[in-house]
PDB file of C-alpha atoms in Angstrom:
ATOM      1  CA  MET W   1      -0.019  -0.039  -0.273  1.00 43.00           C
ATOM      2  CA  ALA W   2       1.408   3.367  -0.917  1.00 47.00           C
ATOM      3  CA  ARG W   3       2.126   5.980   1.817  1.00 47.00           C
ATOM      4  CA  PRO W   4       0.209   9.152   1.647  1.00 46.00           C
ATOM      5  CA  ARG W   5       1.732  12.188   0.767  1.00 51.00           C
ATOM      6  CA  GLU W   6       2.312  14.171   4.069  1.00 59.00           C
ATOM      7  CA  PHE W   7       2.639  18.015   2.342  1.00 64.00           C
ATOM      8  CA  ASP W   8       0.827  20.221   0.474  1.00 82.00           C
ATOM      9  CA  GLU W   9       1.456  19.797  -3.163  1.00 88.00           C
ATOM     10  CA  ARG W  10      -0.019  23.285  -4.159  1.00 92.00           C
ATOM     11  CA  ALA W  11       2.432  24.929  -1.396  1.00 91.00           C
ATOM     12  CA  ALA W  12       5.150  22.883  -2.471  1.00 92.00           C
ATOM     13  CA  ILE W  13       4.469  23.991  -6.053  1.00 95.00           C
ATOM     14  CA  ASP W  14       4.168  27.552  -5.055  1.00 95.00           C
ATOM     15  CA  SER W  15       7.823  27.359  -3.217  1.00 95.00           C
ATOM     16  CA  ALA W  16       9.124  26.087  -6.609  1.00 95.00           C
ATOM     17  CA  MET W  17       7.876  28.555  -8.595  1.00 96.00           C
ATOM     18  CA  HIS W  18       9.762  31.207  -6.265  1.00 95.00           C
ATOM     19  CA  ALA W  19      12.802  29.587  -6.322  1.00 96.00           C
ATOM     20  CA  PHE W  20      12.807  29.006 -10.080  1.00 96.00           C
ATOM     21  CA  TRP W  21      11.798  32.701 -10.141  1.00 93.00           C
ATOM     22  CA  ARG W  22      14.959  33.605  -8.511  1.00 92.00           C
ATOM     23  CA  GLY W  23      17.091  31.228 -10.301  1.00 94.00           C
ATOM     24  CA  GLY W  24      15.601  30.299 -13.438  1.00 94.00           C
ATOM     25  CA  TYR W  25      15.353  26.977 -14.581  1.00 96.00           C
ATOM     26  CA  GLU W  26      19.086  26.064 -15.229  1.00 95.00           C
ATOM     27  CA  GLY W  27      20.047  28.055 -12.163  1.00 95.00           C
ATOM     28  CA  THR W  28      17.998  26.187  -9.236  1.00 96.00           C
ATOM     29  CA  SER W  29      19.655  22.936  -8.359  1.00 94.00           C
ATOM     30  CA  THR W  30      17.660  20.335  -7.041  1.00 93.00           C
ATOM     31  CA  GLN W  31      19.156  20.806  -3.654  1.00 94.00           C
ATOM     32  CA  GLN W  32      17.652  24.348  -3.818  1.00 95.00           C
ATOM     33  CA  LEU W  33      14.155  23.043  -4.620  1.00 95.00           C
ATOM     34  CA  CYS W  34      14.717  20.710  -1.332  1.00 92.00           C
ATOM     35  CA  GLU W  35      15.166  23.638   0.832  1.00 94.00           C
ATOM     36  CA  ALA W  36      12.613  26.131  -1.001  1.00 93.00           C
ATOM     37  CA  THR W  37      10.024  23.378  -0.487  1.00 91.00           C
ATOM     38  CA  GLY W  38      10.830  21.685   2.613  1.00 90.00           C
ATOM     39  CA  LEU W  39      10.931  18.049   0.596  1.00 89.00           C
ATOM     40  CA  GLY W  40      13.475  15.612   0.151  1.00 89.00           C
ATOM     41  CA  ARG W  41      14.692  14.447  -3.254  1.00 90.00           C
ATOM     42  CA  SER W  42      12.486  11.574  -3.212  1.00 89.00           C
ATOM     43  CA  SER W  43       9.685  13.604  -2.238  1.00 87.00           C
ATOM     44  CA  ILE W  44       9.944  15.710  -5.478  1.00 89.00           C
ATOM     45  CA  TYR W  45      11.221  13.198  -7.677  1.00 89.00           C
ATOM     46  CA  ASN W  46       8.104  10.470  -6.651  1.00 89.00           C
ATOM     47  CA  THR W  47       5.590  13.711  -6.507  1.00 89.00           C
ATOM     48  CA  PHE W  48       6.507  15.414  -9.800  1.00 92.00           C
ATOM     49  CA  ASN W  49       8.961  12.996 -11.440  1.00 91.00           C
ATOM     50  CA  SER W  50      11.756  15.305 -12.448  1.00 92.00           C
ATOM     51  CA  LYS W  51      12.885  19.045 -11.923  1.00 95.00           C
ATOM     52  CA  HIS W  52      11.361  19.454 -15.330  1.00 95.00           C
ATOM     53  CA  ALA W  53       8.035  18.432 -14.470  1.00 95.00           C
ATOM     54  CA  LEU W  54       8.231  20.637 -11.463  1.00 96.00           C
ATOM     55  CA  PHE W  55       9.339  23.439 -13.349  1.00 97.00           C
ATOM     56  CA  VAL W  56       6.518  23.153 -15.911  1.00 96.00           C
ATOM     57  CA  ARG W  57       3.622  23.231 -13.085  1.00 96.00           C
ATOM     58  CA  ALA W  58       5.503  25.903 -11.077  1.00 97.00           C
ATOM     59  CA  LEU W  59       5.277  28.055 -14.847  1.00 97.00           C
ATOM     60  CA  GLN W  60       1.955  27.218 -14.898  1.00 96.00           C
ATOM     61  CA  HIS W  61       0.984  28.081 -11.348  1.00 96.00           C
ATOM     62  CA  TYR W  62       2.597  31.242 -12.048  1.00 95.00           C
ATOM     63  CA  CYS W  63       0.537  31.858 -15.200  1.00 94.00           C
ATOM     64  CA  ASP W  64      -2.560  30.786 -13.378  1.00 94.00           C
ATOM     65  CA  THR W  65      -2.050  33.444 -10.687  1.00 94.00           C
ATOM     66  CA  MET W  66      -0.210  36.409 -12.081  1.00 91.00           C
ATOM     67  CA  THR W  67      -1.480  36.444 -15.872  1.00 92.00           C
ATOM     68  CA  GLN W  68      -4.933  35.912 -14.270  1.00 93.00           C
ATOM     69  CA  HIS W  69      -4.563  38.873 -11.840  1.00 93.00           C
ATOM     70  CA  GLN W  70      -3.317  40.894 -15.071  1.00 93.00           C
ATOM     71  CA  ILE W  71      -6.394  39.772 -16.797  1.00 96.00           C
ATOM     72  CA  ASP W  72      -8.790  40.586 -13.646  1.00 95.00           C
ATOM     73  CA  PHE W  73      -7.678  43.986 -13.699  1.00 95.00           C
ATOM     74  CA  LEU W  74      -8.098  44.520 -17.537  1.00 97.00           C
ATOM     75  CA  GLU W  75     -11.465  43.347 -17.320  1.00 96.00           C
ATOM     76  CA  ARG W  76     -12.818  45.496 -14.604  1.00 96.00           C
ATOM     77  CA  PRO W  77     -14.736  48.511 -15.246  1.00 96.00           C
ATOM     78  CA  GLY W  78     -12.869  51.892 -16.290  1.00 96.00           C
ATOM     79  CA  SER W  79     -11.306  54.254 -18.884  1.00 97.00           C
ATOM     80  CA  PRO W  80      -9.434  51.935 -21.831  1.00 97.00           C
ATOM     81  CA  ARG W  81      -6.633  54.104 -21.827  1.00 96.00           C
ATOM     82  CA  GLU W  82      -6.128  54.416 -18.208  1.00 96.00           C
ATOM     83  CA  LYS W  83      -5.844  50.585 -17.937  1.00 97.00           C
ATOM     84  CA  LEU W  84      -3.024  50.270 -19.931  1.00 97.00           C
ATOM     85  CA  ARG W  85      -1.435  53.525 -18.980  1.00 96.00           C
ATOM     86  CA  THR W  86      -1.684  51.659 -15.050  1.00 95.00           C
ATOM     87  CA  LEU W  87      -0.831  48.310 -16.893  1.00 95.00           C
ATOM     88  CA  LEU W  88       2.539  49.852 -18.268  1.00 95.00           C
ATOM     89  CA  LEU W  89       3.501  52.272 -15.329  1.00 94.00           C
ATOM     90  CA  GLY W  90       2.687  49.245 -12.849  1.00 92.00           C
ATOM     91  CA  THR W  91       4.992  47.237 -14.643  1.00 91.00           C
ATOM     92  CA  VAL W  92       7.978  49.734 -13.894  1.00 92.00           C
ATOM     93  CA  GLU W  93       6.476  50.047 -10.529  1.00 89.00           C
ATOM     94  CA  ASP W  94       6.606  46.198 -10.278  1.00 85.00           C
ATOM     95  CA  GLU W  95      10.393  46.157 -11.178  1.00 82.00           C
ATOM     96  CA  PHE W  96      11.465  48.620  -9.033  1.00 78.00           C
ATOM     97  CA  THR W  97       9.678  47.584  -5.532  1.00 76.00           C
ATOM     98  CA  SER W  98       9.923  44.046  -6.131  1.00 69.00           C
ATOM     99  CA  ASP W  99      13.428  42.280  -5.761  1.00 67.00           C
ATOM    100  CA  HIS W 100      14.164  42.813  -9.434  1.00 64.00           C
ATOM    101  CA  ARG W 101      13.128  39.156 -10.299  1.00 75.00           C
ATOM    102  CA  GLY W 102      11.322  40.385 -13.404  1.00 80.00           C
ATOM    103  CA  CYS W 103       8.560  38.305 -14.759  1.00 88.00           C
ATOM    104  CA  LEU W 104       8.941  34.496 -15.055  1.00 92.00           C
ATOM    105  CA  ALA W 105       7.226  34.172 -17.765  1.00 92.00           C
ATOM    106  CA  VAL W 106       9.657  36.491 -19.710  1.00 89.00           C
ATOM    107  CA  ASN W 107      12.466  35.245 -17.757  1.00 91.00           C
ATOM    108  CA  THR W 108      11.756  31.692 -18.711  1.00 94.00           C
ATOM    109  CA  LEU W 109      11.058  32.809 -22.386  1.00 91.00           C
ATOM    110  CA  ALA W 110      14.648  34.179 -22.521  1.00 89.00           C
ATOM    111  CA  GLU W 111      16.259  31.305 -21.205  1.00 92.00           C
ATOM    112  CA  LEU W 112      14.487  28.490 -22.642  1.00 91.00           C
ATOM    113  CA  GLY W 113      11.462  29.490 -24.887  1.00 80.00           C
ATOM    114  CA  ASP W 114      12.954  28.242 -28.259  1.00 85.00           C
ATOM    115  CA  LYS W 115      15.247  25.141 -26.561  1.00 92.00           C
ATOM    116  CA  ASP W 116      12.341  23.747 -24.730  1.00 94.00           C
ATOM    117  CA  PRO W 117       9.060  23.117 -26.930  1.00 94.00           C
ATOM    118  CA  GLU W 118       6.854  22.103 -24.113  1.00 94.00           C
ATOM    119  CA  VAL W 119       7.690  25.274 -22.043  1.00 95.00           C
ATOM    120  CA  GLY W 120       7.546  27.564 -25.205  1.00 94.00           C
ATOM    121  CA  ALA W 121       4.052  26.115 -25.944  1.00 94.00           C
ATOM    122  CA  GLN W 122       3.187  27.137 -22.534  1.00 95.00           C
ATOM    123  CA  LEU W 123       4.531  30.490 -22.757  1.00 95.00           C
ATOM    124  CA  ALA W 124       2.644  31.164 -26.108  1.00 95.00           C
ATOM    125  CA  LYS W 125      -0.677  30.085 -24.894  1.00 95.00           C
ATOM    126  CA  ASP W 126      -0.209  31.990 -21.685  1.00 95.00           C
ATOM    127  CA  ALA W 127       0.637  35.151 -23.993  1.00 95.00           C
ATOM    128  CA  GLU W 128      -2.553  34.727 -25.913  1.00 97.00           C
ATOM    129  CA  ARG W 129      -4.656  34.867 -23.106  1.00 96.00           C
ATOM    130  CA  TYR W 130      -2.881  37.940 -22.049  1.00 96.00           C
ATOM    131  CA  VAL W 131      -2.894  39.647 -25.406  1.00 98.00           C
ATOM    132  CA  ALA W 132      -6.970  38.523 -25.887  1.00 98.00           C
ATOM    133  CA  ALA W 133      -7.491  40.769 -22.745  1.00 97.00           C
ATOM    134  CA  MET W 134      -5.311  43.504 -24.127  1.00 97.00           C
ATOM    135  CA  HIS W 135      -7.077  43.432 -27.399  1.00 98.00           C
ATOM    136  CA  ALA W 136     -10.522  43.568 -25.834  1.00 98.00           C
ATOM    137  CA  VAL W 137      -9.828  47.070 -23.855  1.00 98.00           C
ATOM    138  CA  VAL W 138      -7.969  48.263 -26.947  1.00 98.00           C
ATOM    139  CA  LEU W 139     -11.272  47.559 -29.108  1.00 98.00           C
ATOM    140  CA  ALA W 140     -13.405  49.000 -26.099  1.00 98.00           C
ATOM    141  CA  GLY W 141     -10.850  52.129 -26.362  1.00 97.00           C
ATOM    142  CA  GLN W 142     -11.237  52.472 -30.219  1.00 97.00           C
ATOM    143  CA  ARG W 143     -15.232  52.366 -29.796  1.00 97.00           C
ATOM    144  CA  GLU W 144     -15.091  54.942 -27.237  1.00 96.00           C
ATOM    145  CA  GLY W 145     -12.863  57.219 -28.917  1.00 96.00           C
ATOM    146  CA  GLU W 146      -9.671  56.870 -26.386  1.00 96.00           C
ATOM    147  CA  LEU W 147      -7.619  55.526 -28.653  1.00 96.00           C
ATOM    148  CA  ASP W 148      -6.675  55.824 -32.341  1.00 94.00           C
ATOM    149  CA  SER W 149      -8.771  53.471 -34.132  1.00 94.00           C
ATOM    150  CA  ASP W 150      -6.628  53.751 -37.402  1.00 94.00           C
ATOM    151  CA  HIS W 151      -4.604  50.841 -35.979  1.00 94.00           C
ATOM    152  CA  ASP W 152      -5.330  47.196 -35.864  1.00 97.00           C
ATOM    153  CA  ALA W 153      -6.497  46.612 -32.445  1.00 97.00           C
ATOM    154  CA  LEU W 154      -4.905  43.232 -32.078  1.00 98.00           C
ATOM    155  CA  VAL W 155      -1.583  44.609 -33.514  1.00 97.00           C
ATOM    156  CA  VAL W 156      -2.042  46.917 -30.767  1.00 97.00           C
ATOM    157  CA  ALA W 157      -2.350  44.472 -28.004  1.00 98.00           C
ATOM    158  CA  ARG W 158       0.606  42.586 -29.279  1.00 97.00           C
ATOM    159  CA  PHE W 159       2.615  45.898 -29.502  1.00 97.00           C
ATOM    160  CA  LEU W 160       1.507  46.550 -25.974  1.00 97.00           C
ATOM    161  CA  HIS W 161       2.531  42.750 -24.802  1.00 96.00           C
ATOM    162  CA  SER W 162       6.135  43.297 -26.305  1.00 95.00           C
ATOM    163  CA  GLN W 163       6.220  46.952 -24.490  1.00 95.00           C
ATOM    164  CA  ILE W 164       5.718  45.304 -21.384  1.00 94.00           C
ATOM    165  CA  ALA W 165       8.351  42.110 -21.698  1.00 92.00           C
ATOM    166  CA  ALA W 166      10.712  44.875 -22.937  1.00 93.00           C
ATOM    167  CA  LEU W 167      10.292  47.103 -19.981  1.00 93.00           C
ATOM    168  CA  ARG W 168      10.903  44.305 -17.648  1.00 90.00           C
ATOM    169  CA  LEU W 169      14.164  43.077 -19.446  1.00 89.00           C
ATOM    170  CA  SER W 170      15.419  46.796 -19.518  1.00 90.00           C
ATOM    171  CA  ALA W 171      14.688  47.418 -15.768  1.00 88.00           C
ATOM    172  CA  ARG W 172      16.929  43.887 -15.411  1.00 83.00           C
ATOM    173  CA  SER W 173      19.626  45.151 -17.504  1.00 86.00           C
ATOM    174  CA  GLY W 174      20.014  48.493 -15.325  1.00 88.00           C
ATOM    175  CA  THR W 175      17.772  51.114 -17.420  1.00 92.00           C
ATOM    176  CA  ASP W 176      16.584  53.709 -14.484  1.00 92.00           C
ATOM    177  CA  ARG W 177      13.069  53.828 -13.712  1.00 93.00           C
ATOM    178  CA  PRO W 178      12.827  57.714 -15.205  1.00 95.00           C
ATOM    179  CA  THR W 179      13.818  56.390 -18.550  1.00 96.00           C
ATOM    180  CA  LEU W 180      11.343  53.224 -18.148  1.00 95.00           C
ATOM    181  CA  GLU W 181       8.911  55.441 -17.276  1.00 95.00           C
ATOM    182  CA  ARG W 182       9.257  57.813 -20.179  1.00 96.00           C
ATOM    183  CA  ILE W 183       9.365  54.488 -22.657  1.00 96.00           C
ATOM    184  CA  ALA W 184       5.909  53.662 -20.879  1.00 95.00           C
ATOM    185  CA  GLU W 185       4.462  57.191 -21.712  1.00 95.00           C
ATOM    186  CA  LEU W 186       5.862  56.875 -25.441  1.00 95.00           C
ATOM    187  CA  ALA W 187       4.231  53.707 -26.023  1.00 94.00           C
ATOM    188  CA  LEU W 188       1.059  55.185 -24.608  1.00 93.00           C
ATOM    189  CA  SER W 189       1.147  58.080 -26.909  1.00 93.00           C
ATOM    190  CA  LYS W 190       1.361  55.770 -30.251  1.00 89.00           C
ATOM    191  CA  LEU W 191      -2.134  54.454 -29.031  1.00 90.00           C
TER     192      LEU W 191
END
């Protein structure tokens, strides 16, 4: 008879997510995962099968929580232009009030996106959800006259998605906060 698990799997995935967020996939050892989750190697491998499988679960957890948080914000009532402004400037704010971890999805895309088809597909699916939410906001802004309707709304949503990633990467490479804020405002001025 199998021994029942004596730990909270969701909490372990959350702890692993934070460890991977700090160190990346390659930079996070199994020992660091053991320390982060409080689990032994055998528990990690018996439950998740491999470091990669745990990473995929941790990345999905990130997408389910962090991306969903952004989508929930975009779906709230309010001015479409102001929501997009808050999203862009909030990205800059996050980079300077967090511990400079950036975005796990962006970090993973830079590290593994084209080398790991499973992770690449997972990130593409997550990006599409996020872009779809921004697309709805852009369409509303165009209908309400807050945003230029001469631009294709889906292209604008993809532009904004790429700007958010660029802001995060620029912050990690040392670009100062006032410059990032000006970049965000420039992106908004193009809408």
